[in-house]
Each structure stands twice: as C-alpha cells, then as structure tokens.
PDB file of C-alpha atoms and ligand atoms in Angstrom:
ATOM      1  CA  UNK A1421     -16.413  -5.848 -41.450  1.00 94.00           C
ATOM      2  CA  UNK A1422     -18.386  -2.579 -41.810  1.00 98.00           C
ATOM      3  CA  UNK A1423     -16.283   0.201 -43.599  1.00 98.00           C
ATOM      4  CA  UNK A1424     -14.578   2.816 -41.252  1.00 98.00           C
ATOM      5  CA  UNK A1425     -15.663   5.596 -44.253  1.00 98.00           C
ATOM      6  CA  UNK A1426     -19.242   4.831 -42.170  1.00 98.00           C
ATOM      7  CA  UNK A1427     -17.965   4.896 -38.410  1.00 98.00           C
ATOM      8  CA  UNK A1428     -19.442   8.310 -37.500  1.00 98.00           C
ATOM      9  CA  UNK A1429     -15.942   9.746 -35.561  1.00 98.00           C
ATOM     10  CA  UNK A1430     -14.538   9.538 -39.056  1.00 99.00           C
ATOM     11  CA  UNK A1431     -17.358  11.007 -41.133  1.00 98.00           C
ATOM     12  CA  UNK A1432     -17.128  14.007 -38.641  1.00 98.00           C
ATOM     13  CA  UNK A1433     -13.570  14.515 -38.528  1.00 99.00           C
ATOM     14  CA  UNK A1434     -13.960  14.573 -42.699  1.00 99.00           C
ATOM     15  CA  UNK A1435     -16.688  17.219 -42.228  1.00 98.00           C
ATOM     16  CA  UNK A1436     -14.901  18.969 -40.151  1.00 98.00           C
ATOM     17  CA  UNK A1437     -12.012  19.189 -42.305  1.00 98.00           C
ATOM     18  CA  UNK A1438     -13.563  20.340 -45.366  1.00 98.00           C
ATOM     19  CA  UNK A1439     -15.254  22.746 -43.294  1.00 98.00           C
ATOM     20  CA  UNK A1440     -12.065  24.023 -41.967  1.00 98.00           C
ATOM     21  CA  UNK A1441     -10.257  24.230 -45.639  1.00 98.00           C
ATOM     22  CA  UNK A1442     -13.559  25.707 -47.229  1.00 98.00           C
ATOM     23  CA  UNK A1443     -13.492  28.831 -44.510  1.00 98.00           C
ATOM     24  CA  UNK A1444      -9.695  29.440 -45.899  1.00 98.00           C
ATOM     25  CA  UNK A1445      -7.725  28.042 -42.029  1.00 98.00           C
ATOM     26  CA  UNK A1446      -5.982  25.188 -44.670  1.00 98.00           C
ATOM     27  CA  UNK A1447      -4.245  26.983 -47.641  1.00 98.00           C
ATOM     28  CA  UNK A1448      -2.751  23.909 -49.464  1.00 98.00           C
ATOM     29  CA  UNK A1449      -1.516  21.788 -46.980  1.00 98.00           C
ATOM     30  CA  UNK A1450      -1.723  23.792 -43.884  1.00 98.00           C
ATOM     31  CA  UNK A1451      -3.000  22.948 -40.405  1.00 98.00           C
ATOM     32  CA  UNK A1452      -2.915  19.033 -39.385  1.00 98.00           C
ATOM     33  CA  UNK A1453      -6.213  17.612 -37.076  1.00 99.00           C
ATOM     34  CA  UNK A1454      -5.161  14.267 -35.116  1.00 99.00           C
ATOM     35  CA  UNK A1455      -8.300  12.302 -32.955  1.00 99.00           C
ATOM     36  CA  UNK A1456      -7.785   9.732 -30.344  1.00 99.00           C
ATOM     37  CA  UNK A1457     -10.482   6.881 -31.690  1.00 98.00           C
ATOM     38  CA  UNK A1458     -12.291   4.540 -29.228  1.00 98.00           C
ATOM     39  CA  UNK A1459     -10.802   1.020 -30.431  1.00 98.00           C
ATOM     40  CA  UNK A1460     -13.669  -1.184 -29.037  1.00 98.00           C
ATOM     41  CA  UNK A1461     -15.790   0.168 -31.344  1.00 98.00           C
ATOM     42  CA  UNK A1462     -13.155   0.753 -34.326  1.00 98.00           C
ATOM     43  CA  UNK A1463     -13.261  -3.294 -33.645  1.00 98.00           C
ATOM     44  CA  UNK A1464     -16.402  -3.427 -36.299  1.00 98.00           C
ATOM     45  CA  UNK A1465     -14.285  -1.722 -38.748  1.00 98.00           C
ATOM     46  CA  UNK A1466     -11.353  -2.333 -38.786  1.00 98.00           C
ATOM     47  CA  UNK A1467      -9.076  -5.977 -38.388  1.00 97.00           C
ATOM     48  CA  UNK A1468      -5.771  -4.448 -36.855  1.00 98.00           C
ATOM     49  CA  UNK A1469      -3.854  -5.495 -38.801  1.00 98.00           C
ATOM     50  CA  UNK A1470      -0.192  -3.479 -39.024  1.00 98.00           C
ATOM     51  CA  UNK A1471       0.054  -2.448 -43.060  1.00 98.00           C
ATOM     52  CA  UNK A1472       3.399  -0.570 -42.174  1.00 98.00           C
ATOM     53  CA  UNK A1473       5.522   0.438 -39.203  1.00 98.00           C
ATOM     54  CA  UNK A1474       6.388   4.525 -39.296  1.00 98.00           C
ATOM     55  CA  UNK A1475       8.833   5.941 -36.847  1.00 97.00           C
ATOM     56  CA  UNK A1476       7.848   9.013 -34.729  1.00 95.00           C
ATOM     57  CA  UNK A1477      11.463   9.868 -33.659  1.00 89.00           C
ATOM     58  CA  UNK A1478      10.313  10.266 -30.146  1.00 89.00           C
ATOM     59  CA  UNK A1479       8.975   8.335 -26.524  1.00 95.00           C
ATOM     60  CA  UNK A1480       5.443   8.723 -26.765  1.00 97.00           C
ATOM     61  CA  UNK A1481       5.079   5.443 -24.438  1.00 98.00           C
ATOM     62  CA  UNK A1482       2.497   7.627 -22.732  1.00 98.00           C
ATOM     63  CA  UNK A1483       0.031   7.104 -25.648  1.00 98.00           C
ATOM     64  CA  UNK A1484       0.982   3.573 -26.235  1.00 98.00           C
ATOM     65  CA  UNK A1485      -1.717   1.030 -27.580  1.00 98.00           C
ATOM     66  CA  UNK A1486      -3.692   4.779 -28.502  1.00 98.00           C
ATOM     67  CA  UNK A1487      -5.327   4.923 -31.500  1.00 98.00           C
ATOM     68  CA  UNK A1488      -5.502   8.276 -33.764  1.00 99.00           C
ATOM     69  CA  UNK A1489      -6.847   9.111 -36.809  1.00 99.00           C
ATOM     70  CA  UNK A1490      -4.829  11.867 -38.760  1.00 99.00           C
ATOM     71  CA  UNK A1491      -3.955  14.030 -41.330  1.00 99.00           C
ATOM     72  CA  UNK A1492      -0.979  13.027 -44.129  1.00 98.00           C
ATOM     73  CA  UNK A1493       1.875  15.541 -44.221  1.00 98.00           C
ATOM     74  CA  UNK A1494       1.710  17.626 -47.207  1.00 98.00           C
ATOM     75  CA  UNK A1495      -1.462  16.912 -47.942  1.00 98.00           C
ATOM     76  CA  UNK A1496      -4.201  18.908 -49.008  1.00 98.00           C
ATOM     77  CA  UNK A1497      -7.356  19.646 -46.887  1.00 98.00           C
ATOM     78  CA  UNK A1498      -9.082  20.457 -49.457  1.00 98.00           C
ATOM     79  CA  UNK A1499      -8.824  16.844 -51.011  1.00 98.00           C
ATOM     80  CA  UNK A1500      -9.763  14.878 -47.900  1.00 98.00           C
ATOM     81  CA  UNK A1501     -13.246  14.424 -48.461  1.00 98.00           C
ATOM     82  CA  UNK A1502     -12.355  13.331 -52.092  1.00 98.00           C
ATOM     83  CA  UNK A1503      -9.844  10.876 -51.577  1.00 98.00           C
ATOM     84  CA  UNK A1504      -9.698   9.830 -47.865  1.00 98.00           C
ATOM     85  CA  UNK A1505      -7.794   6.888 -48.032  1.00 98.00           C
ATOM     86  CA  UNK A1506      -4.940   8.486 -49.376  1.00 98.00           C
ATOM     87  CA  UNK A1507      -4.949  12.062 -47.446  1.00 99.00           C
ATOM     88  CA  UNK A1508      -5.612  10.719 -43.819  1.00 99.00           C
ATOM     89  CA  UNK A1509      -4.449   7.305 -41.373  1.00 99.00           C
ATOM     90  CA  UNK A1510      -5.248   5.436 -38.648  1.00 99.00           C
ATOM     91  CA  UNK A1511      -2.240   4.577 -36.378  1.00 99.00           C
ATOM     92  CA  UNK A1512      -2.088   2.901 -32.979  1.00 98.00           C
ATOM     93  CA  UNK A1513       1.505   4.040 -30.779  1.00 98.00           C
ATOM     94  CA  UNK A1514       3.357   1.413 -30.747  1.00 98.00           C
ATOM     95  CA  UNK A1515       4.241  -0.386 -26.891  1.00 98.00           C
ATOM     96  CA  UNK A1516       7.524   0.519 -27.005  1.00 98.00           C
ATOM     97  CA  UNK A1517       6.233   4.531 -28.080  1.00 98.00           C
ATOM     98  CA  UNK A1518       8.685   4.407 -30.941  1.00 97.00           C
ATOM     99  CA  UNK A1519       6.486   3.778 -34.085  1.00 98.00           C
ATOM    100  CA  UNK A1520       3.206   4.492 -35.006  1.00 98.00           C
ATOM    101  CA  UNK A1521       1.309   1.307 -36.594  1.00 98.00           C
ATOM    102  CA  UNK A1522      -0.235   2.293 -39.559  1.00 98.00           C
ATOM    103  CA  UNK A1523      -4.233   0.405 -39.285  1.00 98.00           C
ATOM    104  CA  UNK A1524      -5.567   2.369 -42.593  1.00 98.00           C
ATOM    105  CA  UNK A1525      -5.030   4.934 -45.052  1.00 98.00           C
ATOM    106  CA  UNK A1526      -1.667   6.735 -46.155  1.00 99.00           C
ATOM    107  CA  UNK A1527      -2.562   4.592 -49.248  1.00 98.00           C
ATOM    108  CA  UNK A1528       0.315   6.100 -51.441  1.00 98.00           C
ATOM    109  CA  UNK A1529       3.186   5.533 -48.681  1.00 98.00           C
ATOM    110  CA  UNK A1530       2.662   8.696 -46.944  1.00 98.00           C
ATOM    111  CA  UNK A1531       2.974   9.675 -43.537  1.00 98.00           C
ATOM    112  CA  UNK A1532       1.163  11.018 -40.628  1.00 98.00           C
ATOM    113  CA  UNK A1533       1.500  15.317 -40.414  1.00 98.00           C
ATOM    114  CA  UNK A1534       4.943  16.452 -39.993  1.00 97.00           C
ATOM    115  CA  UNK A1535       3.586  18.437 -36.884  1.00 97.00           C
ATOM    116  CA  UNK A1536       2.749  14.826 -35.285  1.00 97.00           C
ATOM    117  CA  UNK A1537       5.285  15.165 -32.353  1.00 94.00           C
ATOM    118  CA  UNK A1538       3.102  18.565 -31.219  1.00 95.00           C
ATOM    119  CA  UNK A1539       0.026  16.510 -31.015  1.00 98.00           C
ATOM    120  CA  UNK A1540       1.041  13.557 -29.472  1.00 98.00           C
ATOM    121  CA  UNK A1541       2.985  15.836 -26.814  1.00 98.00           C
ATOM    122  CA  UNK A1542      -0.275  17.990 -26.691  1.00 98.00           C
ATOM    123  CA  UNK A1543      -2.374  15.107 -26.021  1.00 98.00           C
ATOM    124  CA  UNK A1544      -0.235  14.116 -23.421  1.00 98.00           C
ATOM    125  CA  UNK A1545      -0.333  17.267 -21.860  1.00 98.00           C
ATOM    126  CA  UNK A1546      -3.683  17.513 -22.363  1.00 98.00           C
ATOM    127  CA  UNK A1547      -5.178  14.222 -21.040  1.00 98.00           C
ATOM    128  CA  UNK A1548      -3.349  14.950 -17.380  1.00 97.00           C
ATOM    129  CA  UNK A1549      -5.675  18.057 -17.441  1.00 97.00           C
ATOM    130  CA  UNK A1550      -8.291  16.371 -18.756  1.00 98.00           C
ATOM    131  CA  UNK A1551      -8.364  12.124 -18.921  1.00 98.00           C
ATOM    132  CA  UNK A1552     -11.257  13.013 -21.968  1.00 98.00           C
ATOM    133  CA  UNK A1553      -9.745  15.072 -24.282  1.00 98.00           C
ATOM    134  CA  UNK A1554      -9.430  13.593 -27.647  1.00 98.00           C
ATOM    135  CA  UNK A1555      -8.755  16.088 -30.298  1.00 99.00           C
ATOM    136  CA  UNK A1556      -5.660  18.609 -31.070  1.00 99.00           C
ATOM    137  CA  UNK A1557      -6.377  20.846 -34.460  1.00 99.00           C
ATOM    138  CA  UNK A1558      -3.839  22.633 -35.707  1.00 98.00           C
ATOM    139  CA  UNK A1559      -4.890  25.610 -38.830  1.00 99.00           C
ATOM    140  CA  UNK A1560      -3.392  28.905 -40.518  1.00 99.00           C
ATOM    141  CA  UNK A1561      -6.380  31.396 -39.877  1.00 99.00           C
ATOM    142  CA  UNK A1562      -5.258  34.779 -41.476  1.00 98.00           C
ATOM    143  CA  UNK A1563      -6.429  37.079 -38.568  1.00 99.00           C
ATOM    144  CA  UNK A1564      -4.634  35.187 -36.109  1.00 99.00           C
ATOM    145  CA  UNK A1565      -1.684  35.071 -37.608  1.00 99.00           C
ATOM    146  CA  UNK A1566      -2.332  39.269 -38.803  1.00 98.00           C
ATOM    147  CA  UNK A1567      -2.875  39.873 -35.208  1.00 98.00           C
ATOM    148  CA  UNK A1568       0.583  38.111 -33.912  1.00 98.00           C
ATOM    149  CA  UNK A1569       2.225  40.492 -36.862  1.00 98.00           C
ATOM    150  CA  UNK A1570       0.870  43.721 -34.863  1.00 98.00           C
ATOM    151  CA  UNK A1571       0.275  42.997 -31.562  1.00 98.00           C
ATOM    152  CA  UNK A1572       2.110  42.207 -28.736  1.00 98.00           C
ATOM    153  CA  UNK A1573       3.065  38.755 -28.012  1.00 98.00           C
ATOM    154  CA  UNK A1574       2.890  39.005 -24.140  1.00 98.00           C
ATOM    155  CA  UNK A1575      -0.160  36.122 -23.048  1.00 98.00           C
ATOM    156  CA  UNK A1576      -1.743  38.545 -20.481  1.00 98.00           C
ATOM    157  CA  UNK A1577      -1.902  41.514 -23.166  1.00 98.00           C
ATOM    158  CA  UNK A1578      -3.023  39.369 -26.102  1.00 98.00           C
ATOM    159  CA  UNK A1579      -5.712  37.559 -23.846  1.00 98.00           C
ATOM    160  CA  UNK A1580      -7.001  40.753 -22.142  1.00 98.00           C
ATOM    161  CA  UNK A1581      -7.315  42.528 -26.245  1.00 98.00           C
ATOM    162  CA  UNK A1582      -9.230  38.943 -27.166  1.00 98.00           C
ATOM    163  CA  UNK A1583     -11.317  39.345 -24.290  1.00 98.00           C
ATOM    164  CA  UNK A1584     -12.307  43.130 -24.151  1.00 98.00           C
ATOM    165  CA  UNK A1585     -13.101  42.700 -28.602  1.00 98.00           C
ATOM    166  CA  UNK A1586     -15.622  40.446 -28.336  1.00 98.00           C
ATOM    167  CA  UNK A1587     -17.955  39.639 -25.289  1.00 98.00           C
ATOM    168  CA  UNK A1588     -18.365  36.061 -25.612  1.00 98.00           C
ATOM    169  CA  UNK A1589     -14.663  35.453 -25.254  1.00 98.00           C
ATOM    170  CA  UNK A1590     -13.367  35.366 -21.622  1.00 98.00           C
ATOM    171  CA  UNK A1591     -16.940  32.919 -21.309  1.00 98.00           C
ATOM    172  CA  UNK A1592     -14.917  30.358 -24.355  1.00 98.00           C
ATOM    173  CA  UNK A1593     -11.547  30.848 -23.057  1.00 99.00           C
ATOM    174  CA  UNK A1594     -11.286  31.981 -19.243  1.00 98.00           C
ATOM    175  CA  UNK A1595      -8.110  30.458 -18.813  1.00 98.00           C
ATOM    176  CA  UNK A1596      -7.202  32.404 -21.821  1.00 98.00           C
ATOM    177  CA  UNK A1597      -4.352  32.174 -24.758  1.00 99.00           C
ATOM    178  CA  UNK A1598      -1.048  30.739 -24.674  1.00 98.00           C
ATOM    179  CA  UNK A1599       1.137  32.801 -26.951  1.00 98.00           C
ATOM    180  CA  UNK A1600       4.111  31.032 -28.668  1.00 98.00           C
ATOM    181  CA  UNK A1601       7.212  33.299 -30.344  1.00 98.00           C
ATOM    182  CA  UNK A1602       7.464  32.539 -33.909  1.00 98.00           C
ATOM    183  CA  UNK A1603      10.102  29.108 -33.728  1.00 98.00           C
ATOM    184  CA  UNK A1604      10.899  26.412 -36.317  1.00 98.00           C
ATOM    185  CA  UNK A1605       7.151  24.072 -36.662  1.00 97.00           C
ATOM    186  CA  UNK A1606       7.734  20.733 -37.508  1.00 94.00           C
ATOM    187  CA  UNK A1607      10.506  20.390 -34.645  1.00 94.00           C
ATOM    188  CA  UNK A1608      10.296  18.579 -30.979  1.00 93.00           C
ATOM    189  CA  UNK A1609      10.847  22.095 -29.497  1.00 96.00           C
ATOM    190  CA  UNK A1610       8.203  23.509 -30.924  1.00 97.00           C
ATOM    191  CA  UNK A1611       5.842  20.232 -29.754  1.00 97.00           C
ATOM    192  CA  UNK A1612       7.501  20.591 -26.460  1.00 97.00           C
ATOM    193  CA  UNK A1613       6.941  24.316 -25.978  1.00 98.00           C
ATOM    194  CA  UNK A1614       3.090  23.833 -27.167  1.00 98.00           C
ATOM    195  CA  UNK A1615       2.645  21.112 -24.852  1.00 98.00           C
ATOM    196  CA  UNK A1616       3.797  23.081 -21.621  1.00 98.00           C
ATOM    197  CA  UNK A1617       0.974  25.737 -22.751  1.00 98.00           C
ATOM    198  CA  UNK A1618      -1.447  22.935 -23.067  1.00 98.00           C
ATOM    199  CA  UNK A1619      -0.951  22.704 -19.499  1.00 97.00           C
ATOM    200  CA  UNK A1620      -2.509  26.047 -18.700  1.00 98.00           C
ATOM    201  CA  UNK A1621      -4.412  26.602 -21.982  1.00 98.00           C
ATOM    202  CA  UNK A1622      -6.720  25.194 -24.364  1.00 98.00           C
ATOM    203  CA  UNK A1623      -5.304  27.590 -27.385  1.00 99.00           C
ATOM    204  CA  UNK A1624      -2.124  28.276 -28.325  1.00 98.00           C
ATOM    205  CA  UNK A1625      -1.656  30.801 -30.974  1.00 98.00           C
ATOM    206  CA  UNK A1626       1.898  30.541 -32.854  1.00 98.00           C
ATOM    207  CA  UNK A1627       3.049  33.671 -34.186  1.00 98.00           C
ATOM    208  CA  UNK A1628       3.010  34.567 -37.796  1.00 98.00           C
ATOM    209  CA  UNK A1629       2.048  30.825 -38.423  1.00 98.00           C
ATOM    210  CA  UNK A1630      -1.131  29.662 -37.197  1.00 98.00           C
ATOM    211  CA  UNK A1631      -2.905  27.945 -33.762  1.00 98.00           C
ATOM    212  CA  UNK A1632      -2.813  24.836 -31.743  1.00 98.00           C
ATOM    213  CA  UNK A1633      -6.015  23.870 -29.992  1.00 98.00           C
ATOM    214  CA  UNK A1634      -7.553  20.854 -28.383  1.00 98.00           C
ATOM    215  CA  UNK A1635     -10.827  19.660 -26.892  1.00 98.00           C
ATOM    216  CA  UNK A1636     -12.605  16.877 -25.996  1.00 98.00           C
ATOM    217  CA  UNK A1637     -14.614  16.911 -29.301  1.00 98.00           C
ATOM    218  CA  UNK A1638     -14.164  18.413 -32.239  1.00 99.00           C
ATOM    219  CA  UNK A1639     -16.513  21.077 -32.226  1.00 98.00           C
ATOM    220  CA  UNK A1640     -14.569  21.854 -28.967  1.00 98.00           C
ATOM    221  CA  UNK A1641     -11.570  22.731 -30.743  1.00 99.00           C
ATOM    222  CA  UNK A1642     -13.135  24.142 -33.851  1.00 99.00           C
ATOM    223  CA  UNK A1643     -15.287  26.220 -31.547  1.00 99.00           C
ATOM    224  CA  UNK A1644     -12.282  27.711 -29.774  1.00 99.00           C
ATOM    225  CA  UNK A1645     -10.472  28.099 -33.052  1.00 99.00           C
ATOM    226  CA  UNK A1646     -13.598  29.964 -35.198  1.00 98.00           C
ATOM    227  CA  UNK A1647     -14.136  31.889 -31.241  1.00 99.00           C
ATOM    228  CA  UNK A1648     -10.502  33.524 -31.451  1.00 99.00           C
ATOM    229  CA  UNK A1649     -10.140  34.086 -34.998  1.00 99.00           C
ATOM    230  CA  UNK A1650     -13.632  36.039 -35.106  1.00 98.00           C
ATOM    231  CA  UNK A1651     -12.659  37.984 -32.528  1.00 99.00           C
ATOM    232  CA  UNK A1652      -8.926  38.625 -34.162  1.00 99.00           C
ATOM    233  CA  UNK A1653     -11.286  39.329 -37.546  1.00 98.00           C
ATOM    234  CA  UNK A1654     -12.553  41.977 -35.137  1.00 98.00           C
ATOM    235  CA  UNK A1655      -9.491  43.442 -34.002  1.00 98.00           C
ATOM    236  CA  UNK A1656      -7.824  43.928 -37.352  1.00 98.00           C
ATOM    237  CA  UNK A1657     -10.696  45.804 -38.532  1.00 98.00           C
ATOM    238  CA  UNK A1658     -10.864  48.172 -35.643  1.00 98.00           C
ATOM    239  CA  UNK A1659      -6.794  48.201 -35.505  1.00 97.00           C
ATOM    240  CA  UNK A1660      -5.658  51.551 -36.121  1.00 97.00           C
ATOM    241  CA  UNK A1661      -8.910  53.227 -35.801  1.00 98.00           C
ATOM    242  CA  UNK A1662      -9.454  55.385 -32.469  1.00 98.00           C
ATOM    243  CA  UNK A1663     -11.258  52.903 -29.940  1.00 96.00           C
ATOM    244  CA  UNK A1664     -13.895  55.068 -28.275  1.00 97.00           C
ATOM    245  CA  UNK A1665     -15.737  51.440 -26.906  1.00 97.00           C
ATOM    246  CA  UNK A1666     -14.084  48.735 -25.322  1.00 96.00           C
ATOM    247  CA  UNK A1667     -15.105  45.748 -22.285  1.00 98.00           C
ATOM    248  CA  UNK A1668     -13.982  46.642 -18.697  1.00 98.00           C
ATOM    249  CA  UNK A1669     -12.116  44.941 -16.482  1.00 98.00           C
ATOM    250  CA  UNK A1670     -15.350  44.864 -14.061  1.00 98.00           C
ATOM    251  CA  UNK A1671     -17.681  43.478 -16.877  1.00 98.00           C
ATOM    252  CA  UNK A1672     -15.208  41.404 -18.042  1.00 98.00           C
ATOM    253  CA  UNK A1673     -15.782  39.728 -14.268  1.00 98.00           C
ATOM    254  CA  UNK A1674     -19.578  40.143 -14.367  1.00 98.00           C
ATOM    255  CA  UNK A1675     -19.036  37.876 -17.270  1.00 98.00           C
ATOM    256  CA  UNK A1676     -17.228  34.937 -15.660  1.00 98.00           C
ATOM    257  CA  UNK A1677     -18.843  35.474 -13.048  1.00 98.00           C
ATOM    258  CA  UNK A1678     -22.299  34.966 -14.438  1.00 98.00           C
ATOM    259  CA  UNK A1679     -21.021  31.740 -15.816  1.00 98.00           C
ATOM    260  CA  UNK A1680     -19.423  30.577 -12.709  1.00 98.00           C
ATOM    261  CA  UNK A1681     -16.008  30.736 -14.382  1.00 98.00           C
ATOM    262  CA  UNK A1682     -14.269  33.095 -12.398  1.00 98.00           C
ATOM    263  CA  UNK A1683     -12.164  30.716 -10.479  1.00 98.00           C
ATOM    264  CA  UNK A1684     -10.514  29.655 -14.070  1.00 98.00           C
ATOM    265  CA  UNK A1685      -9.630  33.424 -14.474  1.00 98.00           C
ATOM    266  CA  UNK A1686      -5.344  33.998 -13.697  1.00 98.00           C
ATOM    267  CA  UNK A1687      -5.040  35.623 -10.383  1.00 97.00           C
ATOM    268  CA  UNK A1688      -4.111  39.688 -11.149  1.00 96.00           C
ATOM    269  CA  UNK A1689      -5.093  39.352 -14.893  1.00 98.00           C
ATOM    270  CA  UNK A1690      -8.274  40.987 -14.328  1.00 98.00           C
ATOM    271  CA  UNK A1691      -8.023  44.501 -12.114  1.00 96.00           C
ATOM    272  CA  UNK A1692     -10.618  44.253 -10.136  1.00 91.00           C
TER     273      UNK A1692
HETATM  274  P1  13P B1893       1.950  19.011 -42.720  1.00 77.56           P
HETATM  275  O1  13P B1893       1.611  19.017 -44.192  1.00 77.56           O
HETATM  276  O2  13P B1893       3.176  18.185 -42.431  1.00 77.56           O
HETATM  277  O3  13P B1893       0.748  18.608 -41.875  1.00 77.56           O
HETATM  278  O4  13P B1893       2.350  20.488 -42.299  1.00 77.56           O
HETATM  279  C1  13P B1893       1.437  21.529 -42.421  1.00 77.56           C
HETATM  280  C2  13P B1893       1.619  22.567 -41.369  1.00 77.56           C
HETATM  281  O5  13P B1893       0.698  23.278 -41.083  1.00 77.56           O
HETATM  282  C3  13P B1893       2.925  22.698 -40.695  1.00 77.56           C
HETATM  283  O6  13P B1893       2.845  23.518 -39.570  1.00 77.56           O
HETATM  284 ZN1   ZN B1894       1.169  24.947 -39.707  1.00 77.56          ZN
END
C-alpha cells in the first residue's frame, strides 16, 4: 500500500492549507477546507478499513459511500503540514447518511470541523449545480469580514461595490456574492442557509466572520476566495476617501460580455 501523504489530492490540499494560514485567512483554528476524494484511486492507499464511527447529527444520505478529506475541529492550520495525521481525516458518509467512517487521520480522537454540516449541505447543493464540484473552503480573511462591518449587507449592493473595485471581478464571479447576516456558525441553520446560496452562488461571504466558497478544484475556490478579498483589501483602503473613479454599469457589461458571461449576470443587476 503506497502512503496517502504521497497521493497528489492530498499533498495539494496540505499546500493549499499552509498557503491559506501563511497569508493570515486561518488565525488559530479558523476556516475548515473539506474535498470529495476519487476512491478508485484512494484504493492504492488506503485499505478501508473503518478505525471509528463519528456521528454527523444529520441525513446526508445524499453523499453516502462519498469520500472527503478534511480539516479537525479546533485545529490549527498552521500545524497541518507538520503533523497531518493528527490535524486532518479521511471519512466516507456512511449508507444510512448518519455517521461519517473515519478511513485515516484524527489520530488523537478528534473530529472532522465543527462547520462539517455546512459543507456536506454545500456540496450537496453544489453538485446539483454542478455533478463536478469537489471542494468547499471555508477562511476568516480580515477585509472580508472589515467590509461586512461597513458595508451594506444587501447581495445586489455588495456584489455591484465588488464588481465596480476591481475589474477582474464580475469576469471571477458573474453570478456574484451571496451575503449571509451574521448567525450562530457551527449550527444546521447556518449550513442550511449557506447551502440555499450555493444554489445561486459560488461565494458566500458571512458577516463579521469569514466566507464559504466551493469549486471544482481547489485553486477554484482559493481563486474566488484570494479574488474577493483583494478586491475587499481594495475597498477598505479607498473607504472613506472621496471616489472620483469607479467601473460603470456599461463596462461592467463590456466585461461579461467580452467573456461571454453575460447570460450568468442577474437580470436588472446591471442598468443597462
Ligand atoms: P473548527 O475548528 O471546528 O473547524 O471551526 C473553525 C471555524 O472557522 C468555525 O467557523
Ligand atoms: Zn469560521
């Protein structure tokens, strides 16, 4: 059996997890990343067998026989790379959706992230979009959050700020942002209430605590995460200041257009 620490899914979910902690998203043990794995080939590296049986206090027959690799509530990003075994698991859903199965990892008794009911809702909300997405990443990015603290909360306005501060945006994101109020993380309501977004958007920003986004990579998600928190980077520094510069409405379209991406755009959230 060759050793899952050299199955390249899992060396690039590491990287990308030391990558996320080392440009500040993962303060101690913020943000979660979960990864559905592809278990014919997880067959050279792992031998299935069940080490412990973890309940995930809700149906998630949806996923059943799934396999994920995620992070360990209250752990540390910053240790992952260090200490894998112990800071991230492999589960498969059980058949009945119940439990996850823990495969690997969790090596001290811990558990998957307490924000696992999000993902696995997300990635069922997700894969009826999209049958390939794999990947929900969760993180703590300061601007993000700074920008939920002065901004308004309304999707439309948020989006339309996002997209007129930086002109790559409405290209990463046409559908644009779903904007959660600030609720209670770690709760089924909060998983249920990111799912429905995941139905319209990629990114879901959660006020004054972080953001939500999936893909069917990792640098998909990562990419849309680093995309919005630039461009919030950008916002907070111009916030405040008199705006004599700013991306119209009509180039906004010229942009999507260009791209062919003006079908994804919301009908009346451009004025054109
Ligand atoms: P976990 O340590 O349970 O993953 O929680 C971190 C977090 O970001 C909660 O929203
Ligand atoms: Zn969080």
């Amino acid at each position: 059996m060759k050793n899952i620490l050299d199955y390249a899914p899992i060396k690039e979910y590491i990287r990308n997890i030391s990558n996320m902690y080392r440009l500040g998203y993962d303060e101690r043990n913020g943000g979660n990343v979960s990864m559905i794995l592809n278990k014919d080939e997880l067959k050279e590296y792992l031998d299935f067998k069940v080490i412990r049986v973890i309940p995930i206090n809700f149906d998630a027959t949806e996923l059943a026989g799934e396999v994920f690799v995620v992070t360990g509530t209250g752990k540390y990003f910053k240790n992952v790379e260090y200490d894998p075994e112990r800071n991230i698991g492999i589960v498969r859903i059980s058949k009945d959706g119940k439990n996850a199965e823990l495969l690997w990892g969790f090596n001290d008794g811990g558990k998957f992230t307490s924000e696992f009911p999000a993902h696995l809702m997300s990635h069922i909300a997700r894969r009826k979009i999209n049958p390939n997405n794999k990947v929900v990443m969760h993180c703590h990015p300061a601007n993000i959050i700074a920008m939920t603290i002065t901004h308004s909360l309304d999707e439309k306005e948020f989006t339309k700020t996002i997209w007129r501060t930086n002109t790559e945006c409405i290209v990463v994101f046409p559908e644009g942002l779903g904007v959660l109020p600030w609720e209670l993380c770690g709760t089924p309501k909060i998983g249920m209430d990111t799912a429905e977004k995941m139905k319209d958007y990629r990114v879901v920003i959660w006020a004054i605590h972080g953001v939500f986004a999936c893909g069917e990579t990792l640098d998909e998600a990562f990419g849309l995460i680093e995309t919005v928190e630039k461009t919030c980077e950008i916002y907070n520094l111009c916030n405040g200041k008199e705006i004599l510069n700013t991306i119209t409405d009509e180039q906004l379209y010229s942009l999507a257009k260009f791209w062919n991406l003006e079908n994804l755009i919301k009908p009346g959230w451009l004025d054109i």
